[in-house]
Tab-separated table of C-alpha atoms in Angstrom:
chain	number	residue	atom	x	y	z
A	169	MET	CA	89.076	204.171	71.437
A	170	ILE	CA	92.923	205.580	71.884
A	171	PRO	CA	94.321	205.854	67.676
A	172	THR	CA	96.415	203.019	66.808
A	173	ALA	CA	99.920	203.267	65.264
A	174	GLY	CA	102.896	201.045	64.981
A	175	LYS	CA	105.725	203.986	66.403
A	176	GLU	CA	106.070	206.341	68.889
A	177	PRO	CA	105.592	209.959	67.978
A	178	GLY	CA	108.016	211.431	71.022
A	179	SER	CA	108.714	210.127	74.081
A	180	ASN	CA	108.132	213.570	75.871
A	181	THR	CA	104.184	212.506	78.706
A	182	GLY	CA	104.245	216.509	79.606
A	183	ALA	CA	101.761	219.409	78.204
A	184	ASP	CA	102.751	221.543	74.994
A	185	THR	CA	105.095	224.575	75.492
A	186	GLY	CA	105.485	227.825	73.602
A	187	THR	CA	107.452	229.967	71.846
A	188	ASP	CA	108.026	231.739	75.536
A	189	GLY	CA	109.199	228.663	77.052
A	190	THR	CA	105.948	228.963	78.288
A	191	VAL	CA	103.632	224.962	79.484
A	192	SER	CA	99.793	224.976	77.487
A	193	HIS	CA	96.615	223.863	79.069
A	194	SER	CA	94.391	225.606	75.796
A	195	ARG	CA	93.096	221.435	75.147
A	196	ALA	CA	91.853	218.744	77.000
A	197	GLY	CA	95.510	216.703	75.475
A	198	ASP	CA	96.968	219.674	77.801
A	199	LEU	CA	95.542	220.014	80.727
A	200	PHE	CA	95.147	216.061	81.725
A	201	GLN	CA	99.268	215.931	81.738
A	202	LEU	CA	98.397	217.818	85.102
A	203	LEU	CA	96.475	214.715	86.440
A	204	ARG	CA	98.808	211.914	85.321
A	205	ASP	CA	100.647	212.082	89.210
A	206	GLY	CA	97.362	211.172	89.836
A	207	LYS	CA	96.546	213.938	92.367
A	208	ALA	CA	93.139	214.837	92.689
A	209	ARG	CA	92.282	218.743	92.369
A	210	THR	CA	89.700	220.212	91.295
A	211	ARG	CA	87.847	222.540	88.733
A	212	ALA	CA	88.706	225.251	90.537
A	213	GLU	CA	92.552	224.297	91.786
A	214	LEU	CA	93.162	223.169	87.643
A	215	ALA	CA	91.432	226.604	86.627
A	216	LEU	CA	94.275	228.381	88.517
A	217	THR	CA	97.169	225.969	88.090
A	218	THR	CA	96.454	226.960	84.635
A	219	GLY	CA	94.953	230.505	83.959
A	220	LEU	CA	92.097	228.560	81.769
A	221	ALA	CA	88.439	229.847	82.910
A	222	ARG	CA	86.341	228.183	84.905
A	223	SER	CA	83.754	227.504	81.944
A	224	THR	CA	86.555	226.381	80.060
A	225	ILE	CA	88.144	223.783	82.809
A	226	ALA	CA	84.917	222.156	82.879
A	227	ALA	CA	84.529	221.723	79.286
A	228	ARG	CA	88.377	220.076	79.292
A	229	ILE	CA	87.657	217.862	81.956
A	230	ASP	CA	84.147	216.273	80.872
A	231	ALA	CA	85.133	215.559	78.478
A	232	LEU	CA	87.828	213.856	79.841
A	233	ILE	CA	85.394	211.919	81.739
A	234	SER	CA	83.351	211.258	79.129
A	235	SER	CA	86.743	210.071	78.025
A	236	GLY	CA	87.096	207.220	81.386
A	237	LEU	CA	90.600	208.911	81.462
A	238	VAL	CA	89.628	211.015	84.518
A	239	GLY	CA	86.838	210.092	86.753
A	240	PRO	CA	85.783	211.113	90.243
A	241	ALA	CA	88.166	211.294	93.337
A	242	GLY	CA	85.715	212.584	96.626
A	243	GLU	CA	85.222	215.453	97.486
A	244	ALA	CA	87.048	218.430	98.507
A	245	THR	CA	86.802	220.293	102.323
A	246	SER	CA	84.129	223.412	101.561
A	247	SER	CA	84.443	226.594	102.460
A	248	GLY	CA	80.175	227.807	102.476
A	249	GLY	CA	78.204	225.629	100.821
A	250	ARG	CA	78.139	222.614	98.273
A	251	PRO	CA	81.421	220.499	98.981
A	252	PRO	CA	83.467	221.056	95.258
A	253	SER	CA	83.783	217.471	93.367
A	254	ARG	CA	87.631	216.567	93.030
A	255	PHE	CA	88.819	214.588	89.892
A	256	ALA	CA	91.989	213.359	89.447
A	257	PHE	CA	93.715	210.263	86.306
A	258	ASN	CA	91.692	206.988	86.007
A	259	PRO	CA	94.914	204.495	84.923
A	260	ALA	CA	91.933	201.509	84.901
A	261	ALA	CA	89.725	202.973	81.924
A	262	ARG	CA	92.692	200.450	79.612
A	263	CYS	CA	95.332	197.945	80.331
A	264	VAL	CA	98.350	197.967	78.434
A	265	LEU	CA	100.463	194.261	77.484
A	266	ALA	CA	103.548	194.567	78.435
A	267	VAL	CA	106.346	191.977	76.416
A	268	ASP	CA	109.621	191.475	77.407
A	269	VAL	CA	111.850	189.010	74.934
A	270	GLY	CA	114.838	187.764	76.063
A	271	ALA	CA	117.799	184.936	74.703
A	272	THR	CA	115.583	181.927	76.211
A	273	HIS	CA	112.448	183.370	78.132
A	274	VAL	CA	109.190	185.315	77.697
A	275	ILE	CA	107.557	188.108	80.034
A	276	VAL	CA	104.275	188.825	79.199
A	277	ALA	CA	101.722	191.194	81.918
A	278	VAL	CA	98.977	193.056	81.799
A	279	THR	CA	99.512	196.332	83.114
A	280	ASP	CA	97.160	199.290	83.313
A	281	LEU	CA	97.344	203.374	82.404
A	282	GLY	CA	99.560	203.260	85.573
A	283	GLY	CA	102.734	200.577	85.085
A	284	ASN	CA	100.653	198.842	87.617
A	285	VAL	CA	101.284	194.600	86.739
A	286	LEU	CA	97.714	193.130	86.567
A	287	SER	CA	99.110	189.450	85.646
A	288	GLU	CA	101.750	188.683	84.517
A	289	ARG	CA	103.432	184.960	82.601
A	290	ARG	CA	106.559	183.699	82.898
A	291	LEU	CA	108.032	181.459	79.885
A	292	VAL	CA	110.713	179.902	79.060
A	293	GLN	CA	111.735	180.470	75.250
A	294	ASP	CA	113.960	180.583	72.811
A	295	VAL	CA	114.856	183.926	71.159
A	296	ALA	CA	115.932	181.701	67.975
A	297	ASP	CA	112.910	179.543	67.249
A	298	GLY	CA	112.058	182.801	65.398
A	299	PRO	CA	109.450	185.802	65.614
A	300	GLU	CA	106.483	183.965	64.166
A	301	ALA	CA	106.864	181.521	66.972
A	302	VAL	CA	107.687	183.657	69.743
A	303	LEU	CA	104.722	185.875	68.733
A	304	ASP	CA	102.536	183.737	68.183
A	305	ARG	CA	103.270	182.578	71.863
A	306	VAL	CA	102.780	186.163	73.442
A	307	ALA	CA	99.577	186.357	71.178
A	308	THR	CA	98.589	183.458	73.075
A	309	GLU	CA	99.713	183.939	76.362
A	310	GLY	CA	98.645	187.239	75.937
A	311	ALA	CA	95.256	186.855	75.828
A	312	ALA	CA	94.904	184.193	78.784
A	313	LEU	CA	96.474	186.599	80.994
A	314	LEU	CA	93.462	189.218	79.333
A	315	ALA	CA	90.759	187.165	80.501
A	316	ALA	CA	92.564	186.535	83.946
A	317	ALA	CA	92.779	190.112	84.570
A	318	GLY	CA	88.976	190.327	83.722
A	319	ARG	CA	89.712	192.615	80.300
A	320	SER	CA	88.745	192.057	76.471
A	321	VAL	CA	91.038	193.094	73.823
A	322	ALA	CA	89.068	196.152	73.322
A	323	ASP	CA	89.443	197.642	76.566
A	324	VAL	CA	94.084	197.136	74.982
A	325	ALA	CA	95.593	200.520	74.528
A	326	GLY	CA	98.593	199.200	73.147
A	327	VAL	CA	101.408	196.297	72.945
A	328	GLY	CA	104.796	197.255	74.635
A	329	ILE	CA	107.522	194.536	73.382
A	330	GLY	CA	111.280	194.606	74.241
A	331	LEU	CA	114.181	192.743	71.598
A	332	PRO	CA	117.119	191.288	72.699
A	333	GLY	CA	119.214	193.061	70.098
A	334	PRO	CA	118.827	196.514	68.096
A	335	VAL	CA	115.258	198.021	66.504
A	336	GLU	CA	114.548	201.085	64.067
A	337	HIS	CA	112.779	202.487	65.930
A	338	ASP	CA	110.879	204.230	63.007
A	339	THR	CA	109.522	201.071	62.072
A	340	GLY	CA	109.809	198.012	65.206
A	341	ARG	CA	112.105	196.070	62.589
A	342	PRO	CA	114.985	194.104	64.254
A	343	MET	CA	118.144	195.686	62.407
A	344	LYS	CA	120.843	192.656	62.120
A	345	PRO	CA	120.297	190.966	65.107
A	346	PRO	CA	123.348	188.762	66.416
A	347	ILE	CA	121.399	186.350	68.275
A	348	MET	CA	117.938	186.485	67.151
A	349	PRO	CA	118.271	183.952	64.112
A	350	GLY	CA	115.442	185.004	61.435
A	351	TRP	CA	114.266	187.960	63.461
A	352	ASP	CA	116.413	190.948	60.444
A	353	GLY	CA	113.603	193.368	59.736
A	354	PHE	CA	110.616	191.146	60.084
A	355	ASP	CA	107.699	193.523	60.781
A	356	VAL	CA	106.958	192.956	64.524
A	357	VAL	CA	104.606	195.277	64.222
A	358	SER	CA	101.673	194.031	61.468
A	359	TYR	CA	102.682	190.785	63.080
A	360	VAL	CA	101.177	191.799	66.220
A	361	GLN	CA	98.078	194.037	64.560
A	362	ARG	CA	96.760	190.914	62.732
A	363	SER	CA	96.204	189.373	66.528
A	364	LEU	CA	95.288	193.011	68.667
A	365	PRO	CA	95.052	195.557	66.686
A	366	VAL	CA	96.214	198.251	68.961
A	367	SER	CA	99.462	200.861	69.357
A	368	VAL	CA	103.130	198.184	68.411
A	369	LEU	CA	105.685	200.575	70.554
A	370	VAL	CA	109.004	198.056	69.307
A	371	ASP	CA	112.250	198.902	71.630
A	372	ASN	CA	115.938	197.120	72.058
A	373	ASP	CA	115.100	195.577	75.687
A	374	VAL	CA	117.335	198.088	77.611
A	375	ASN	CA	116.051	200.709	76.300
A	376	ILE	CA	112.963	200.077	77.504
A	377	MET	CA	114.150	198.584	81.184
A	378	ALA	CA	115.552	201.660	81.688
A	379	LEU	CA	112.559	204.042	81.150
A	380	GLY	CA	110.767	201.045	83.490
A	381	GLU	CA	113.707	201.291	86.552
A	382	ARG	CA	113.519	205.347	86.525
A	383	THR	CA	109.831	205.656	86.099
A	384	ALA	CA	109.550	202.683	88.970
A	385	HIS	CA	112.305	204.077	90.813
A	386	TRP	CA	114.805	207.095	89.920
A	387	PRO	CA	111.933	210.077	88.600
A	388	GLU	CA	113.488	213.492	89.466
A	389	HIS	CA	116.727	211.361	87.384
A	390	GLU	CA	117.286	213.279	84.264
A	391	ASN	CA	120.741	212.337	83.717
A	392	PHE	CA	120.826	208.388	83.607
A	393	LEU	CA	121.597	205.225	83.328
A	394	PHE	CA	121.220	201.691	82.835
A	395	ILE	CA	123.108	198.556	82.695
A	396	LYS	CA	122.102	195.287	81.687
A	397	VAL	CA	124.753	192.606	82.311
A	398	ALA	CA	123.555	188.898	81.309
A	399	THR	CA	124.021	187.439	78.198
A	400	GLY	CA	125.079	190.352	76.653
A	401	ILE	CA	126.376	193.690	77.567
A	402	GLY	CA	124.387	197.330	77.072
A	403	SER	CA	122.514	200.610	78.338
A	404	GLY	CA	120.178	202.298	78.202
A	405	ILE	CA	120.591	205.985	77.780
A	406	ILE	CA	118.013	208.361	79.482
A	407	SER	CA	119.699	212.248	78.977
A	408	SER	CA	117.425	215.223	80.248
A	409	GLY	CA	114.497	213.154	80.639
A	410	GLN	CA	114.568	211.601	77.250
A	411	LEU	CA	115.982	208.228	76.070
A	412	GLN	CA	118.430	208.939	73.585
A	413	ARG	CA	118.409	206.082	70.587
A	414	GLY	CA	120.285	207.672	68.304
A	415	ALA	CA	120.956	207.882	64.862
A	416	ASN	CA	119.547	204.454	63.877
A	417	GLY	CA	118.452	202.621	66.886
A	418	THR	CA	122.067	201.766	68.754
A	419	ALA	CA	122.912	204.197	71.357
A	420	GLY	CA	124.567	202.370	74.317
A	421	ASP	CA	125.378	199.337	73.077
A	422	LEU	CA	129.001	199.072	74.950
A	423	GLY	CA	128.858	195.831	74.671
A	424	HIS	CA	131.221	196.019	72.232
A	425	VAL	CA	133.299	198.820	72.709
A	426	ARG	CA	137.193	197.582	73.426
A	427	VAL	CA	138.237	196.913	76.628
A	428	PRO	CA	142.267	197.814	76.986
A	429	ARG	CA	143.201	193.543	78.548
A	430	GLY	CA	141.263	192.074	76.198
A	431	ASP	CA	143.830	192.137	72.809
A	432	ASP	CA	143.650	188.429	72.522
A	433	VAL	CA	140.388	187.693	73.481
A	434	LEU	CA	137.488	187.177	70.035
A	435	CYS	CA	134.564	188.708	70.086
A	436	ARG	CA	131.613	187.032	68.701
A	437	CYS	CA	130.288	190.156	66.690
A	438	GLY	CA	134.781	189.461	65.106
A	439	ASN	CA	136.720	191.541	67.274
A	440	TYR	CA	139.409	191.700	69.542
A	441	GLY	CA	138.219	192.826	73.475
A	442	CYS	CA	135.149	194.018	73.672
A	443	LEU	CA	133.597	193.874	77.064
A	444	GLU	CA	131.024	191.795	75.988
A	445	ALA	CA	133.270	188.885	75.067
A	446	LEU	CA	134.902	189.269	78.410
A	447	ALA	CA	132.064	190.479	81.690
A	448	SER	CA	128.540	189.483	79.691
A	449	GLY	CA	127.465	185.923	82.111
A	450	PRO	CA	129.472	183.376	79.652
A	451	ALA	CA	132.223	184.841	79.534
A	452	VAL	CA	132.709	184.808	83.176
A	453	ALA	CA	131.436	181.032	83.129
A	454	ALA	CA	134.290	180.594	80.695
A	455	GLU	CA	136.379	181.683	82.405
A	456	LEU	CA	135.619	179.748	85.156
A	457	ASP	CA	135.594	176.887	82.723
A	458	ARG	CA	139.080	177.516	82.201
A	459	GLN	CA	140.266	177.315	85.747
A	460	GLY	CA	139.329	173.954	86.397
A	461	ILE	CA	135.440	175.027	87.597
A	462	PRO	CA	133.016	173.723	85.350
A	463	ALA	CA	130.885	175.965	84.276
A	464	ALA	CA	128.621	177.615	81.193
A	465	LYS	CA	126.438	180.410	81.724
A	466	GLY	CA	125.678	182.862	83.645
A	467	SER	CA	123.508	180.982	85.812
A	468	ASP	CA	126.509	178.947	87.044
A	469	VAL	CA	128.413	181.549	87.556
A	470	LEU	CA	125.867	182.657	90.244
A	471	ARG	CA	125.118	179.856	92.235
A	472	LEU	CA	129.234	179.492	92.532
A	473	VAL	CA	129.197	183.111	94.053
A	474	ALA	CA	126.350	182.527	96.344
A	475	GLU	CA	128.223	179.016	97.609
A	476	GLY	CA	131.156	181.235	98.187
A	477	ASN	CA	133.482	179.854	95.638
A	478	LEU	CA	136.354	183.033	95.600
A	479	GLN	CA	137.457	182.244	92.162
A	480	ALA	CA	134.607	183.053	91.094
A	481	VAL	CA	133.725	185.976	92.851
A	482	GLN	CA	137.039	187.259	92.242
A	483	ALA	CA	135.988	187.097	87.860
A	484	LEU	CA	133.294	188.707	88.805
A	485	ARG	CA	134.828	190.960	90.577
A	486	GLN	CA	137.205	192.107	87.397
A	487	ALA	CA	134.269	191.764	84.947
A	488	GLY	CA	132.933	194.916	87.499
A	489	ARG	CA	136.394	196.317	86.801
A	490	ASP	CA	136.158	195.628	83.194
A	491	LEU	CA	132.424	197.210	82.840
A	492	GLY	CA	133.987	199.946	85.152
A	493	ASP	CA	136.453	200.308	82.728
A	494	VAL	CA	134.009	201.270	79.707
A	495	LEU	CA	131.632	202.824	82.436
A	496	ALA	CA	134.213	206.074	83.561
A	497	THR	CA	135.017	207.349	79.671
A	498	VAL	CA	130.370	206.834	79.241
A	499	VAL	CA	131.016	208.848	82.947
A	500	ASN	CA	133.299	211.588	81.129
A	501	LEU	CA	130.624	211.742	78.484
A	502	LEU	CA	127.599	212.220	79.447
A	503	ASN	CA	127.947	212.813	83.621
A	504	PRO	CA	125.141	210.957	84.799
A	505	SER	CA	123.585	211.594	87.775
A	506	VAL	CA	123.185	207.559	88.714
A	507	ILE	CA	123.743	204.660	86.866
A	508	VAL	CA	121.752	201.821	87.905
A	509	ILE	CA	123.356	198.173	86.967
A	510	GLY	CA	120.535	195.418	86.808
A	511	GLY	CA	120.284	192.114	84.458
A	512	SER	CA	121.355	188.339	85.039
A	513	LEU	CA	124.318	188.592	86.429
A	514	GLY	CA	123.648	191.739	88.585
A	515	GLN	CA	121.753	190.206	90.901
A	516	ALA	CA	125.885	189.158	91.660
A	517	GLY	CA	125.207	192.312	93.944
A	518	GLU	CA	128.340	193.788	95.469
A	519	HIS	CA	130.861	191.399	94.180
A	520	LEU	CA	129.951	193.077	90.722
A	521	MET	CA	129.357	197.341	92.139
A	522	ALA	CA	132.497	196.794	94.038
A	523	GLY	CA	134.925	196.099	90.769
A	524	VAL	CA	132.292	199.257	88.437
A	525	ARG	CA	132.934	201.104	91.272
A	526	GLU	CA	136.211	200.846	91.655
A	527	VAL	CA	137.634	201.813	88.671
A	528	VAL	CA	134.700	204.285	88.490
A	529	TYR	CA	135.631	206.555	90.890
A	530	ARG	CA	139.203	206.138	89.881
A	531	ARG	CA	139.869	207.249	86.705
A	532	SER	CA	136.602	209.400	85.968
A	533	LEU	CA	137.014	214.321	86.446
A	534	PRO	CA	136.275	214.372	90.217
A	535	LEU	CA	133.036	216.973	89.505
A	536	ALA	CA	131.833	213.587	87.687
A	537	THR	CA	131.518	211.782	90.675
A	538	ALA	CA	130.661	214.303	93.132
A	539	HIS	CA	126.632	213.705	93.182
A	540	LEU	CA	127.605	210.205	91.113
A	541	ARG	CA	125.169	207.678	91.920
A	542	ILE	CA	125.335	203.783	90.767
A	543	ALA	CA	123.111	201.246	92.624
A	544	LEU	CA	121.477	197.645	91.606
A	545	SER	CA	118.859	198.153	90.045
A	546	GLY	CA	115.612	197.650	92.179
A	547	ALA	CA	113.296	196.884	89.446
A	548	GLY	CA	114.956	193.311	88.963
A	549	ASP	CA	113.485	191.748	86.312
A	550	ARG	CA	110.221	193.250	86.266
A	551	ALA	CA	112.381	196.314	84.732
A	552	ALA	CA	112.019	195.671	81.079
A	553	ILE	CA	107.740	194.817	81.592
A	554	LEU	CA	107.774	198.103	84.018
A	555	GLY	CA	109.152	200.217	80.667
A	556	ALA	CA	107.691	198.064	78.388
A	557	SER	CA	103.796	199.410	79.653
A	558	GLN	CA	105.209	202.977	80.006
A	559	LEU	CA	106.456	202.842	76.385
A	560	VAL	CA	103.060	202.569	75.562
A	561	THR	CA	101.543	204.738	77.779
A	562	GLN	CA	103.986	207.842	77.004
A	563	HIS	CA	102.430	207.313	73.285
A	564	VAL	CA	99.082	207.279	73.583
A	565	LEU	CA	97.891	209.486	77.014
A	566	SER	CA	100.472	212.249	75.211
A	567	PRO	CA	99.146	215.401	75.022
A	568	ALA	CA	98.023	214.937	70.971
A	569	ALA	CA	96.517	211.969	71.517
A	570	ILE	CA	94.445	212.383	74.072
A	571	GLU	CA	93.548	215.270	71.918
A	572	ALA	CA	92.898	212.983	68.678
A	573	THR	CA	91.084	210.680	70.890
A	574	LEU	CA	88.335	213.628	71.722
A	575	GLN	CA	88.121	214.873	68.853
A	576	ALA	CA	87.057	211.671	67.496
A	577	ALA	CA	84.895	211.215	70.235
A	578	GLY	CA	83.136	213.680	69.447
């Protein structure tokens, strides 16, 4: 079985590298990383790629086949004699329970190890109901989804959970989350493991959205920003291919960066001029309400924009400009090649994007924006589920985890 753990030791899914920078494939766990792309290969092809002896490759492949993580994938063309067998990663070997907890919703899904969604359920659930109520519902719905997908708890490699607030990465505990009363310091990992005794990995929702969006739509980009614009505003930062969490897990908290025009706007954090207080869904709705257009939340803004209300369109474009003010600095600092805008307010599409682009391309350094792409989320409201699945597979399919699995089985 794949070892259980309460935290993720690292997000590197590649093989080990030596001191000279070359890639090692001396272990079965390292060899397995070559097969993670799903491409079928023969023993001879693997021997040629790795430089290992055919006998060593055969032993490694046999061990991986025994674990179920690798399976036969047909035969290659014969150059004379019996056609050689091909082998490939088997993503159906295990499954993942992926969970997206939002301010007013919970999405629970079962995926295979390749991130393909097998079953999914979207629930209305207020995070303010507290951790026990939310996580009990996650466990109940997760069990039902596993049954619907024809899987059992024994098939679950791990649980990935995204939460709408700061998370201490090493422990998976929420840290002073502003919209999550009762969650501060709660041991999410241990509580979930009462029902599901597997690896449980917890992270901020924007971080897992960044993982999901990049994996699904931008895998070739090593420097990537995901911006969530919804009830709050935050970003997931991927730099040199690695998710950046910072010293305490709060990297990417754009929502409380000061915006120049917001000197007299009070934020719920107690400061004035925060981006979230001007450009989030509730903030844009409040501005429209002040103009005499009834609106209470972000969904009202989206409805008004869809109806062609010009004041709503203008308010949303201004929110994009405010976001662009902050992102212009981020672009100069981090030099990403792609910025993706997601979250519920991002569904308004080009109106928000127009404001962002207007300011970012005007205010950022020309070299930093020469090849910069600013795009809407392709994964949409599935970004967090895909990222939660990815969070687990990065851990349980890492070289060290695979090696531990094979040693335990042996």
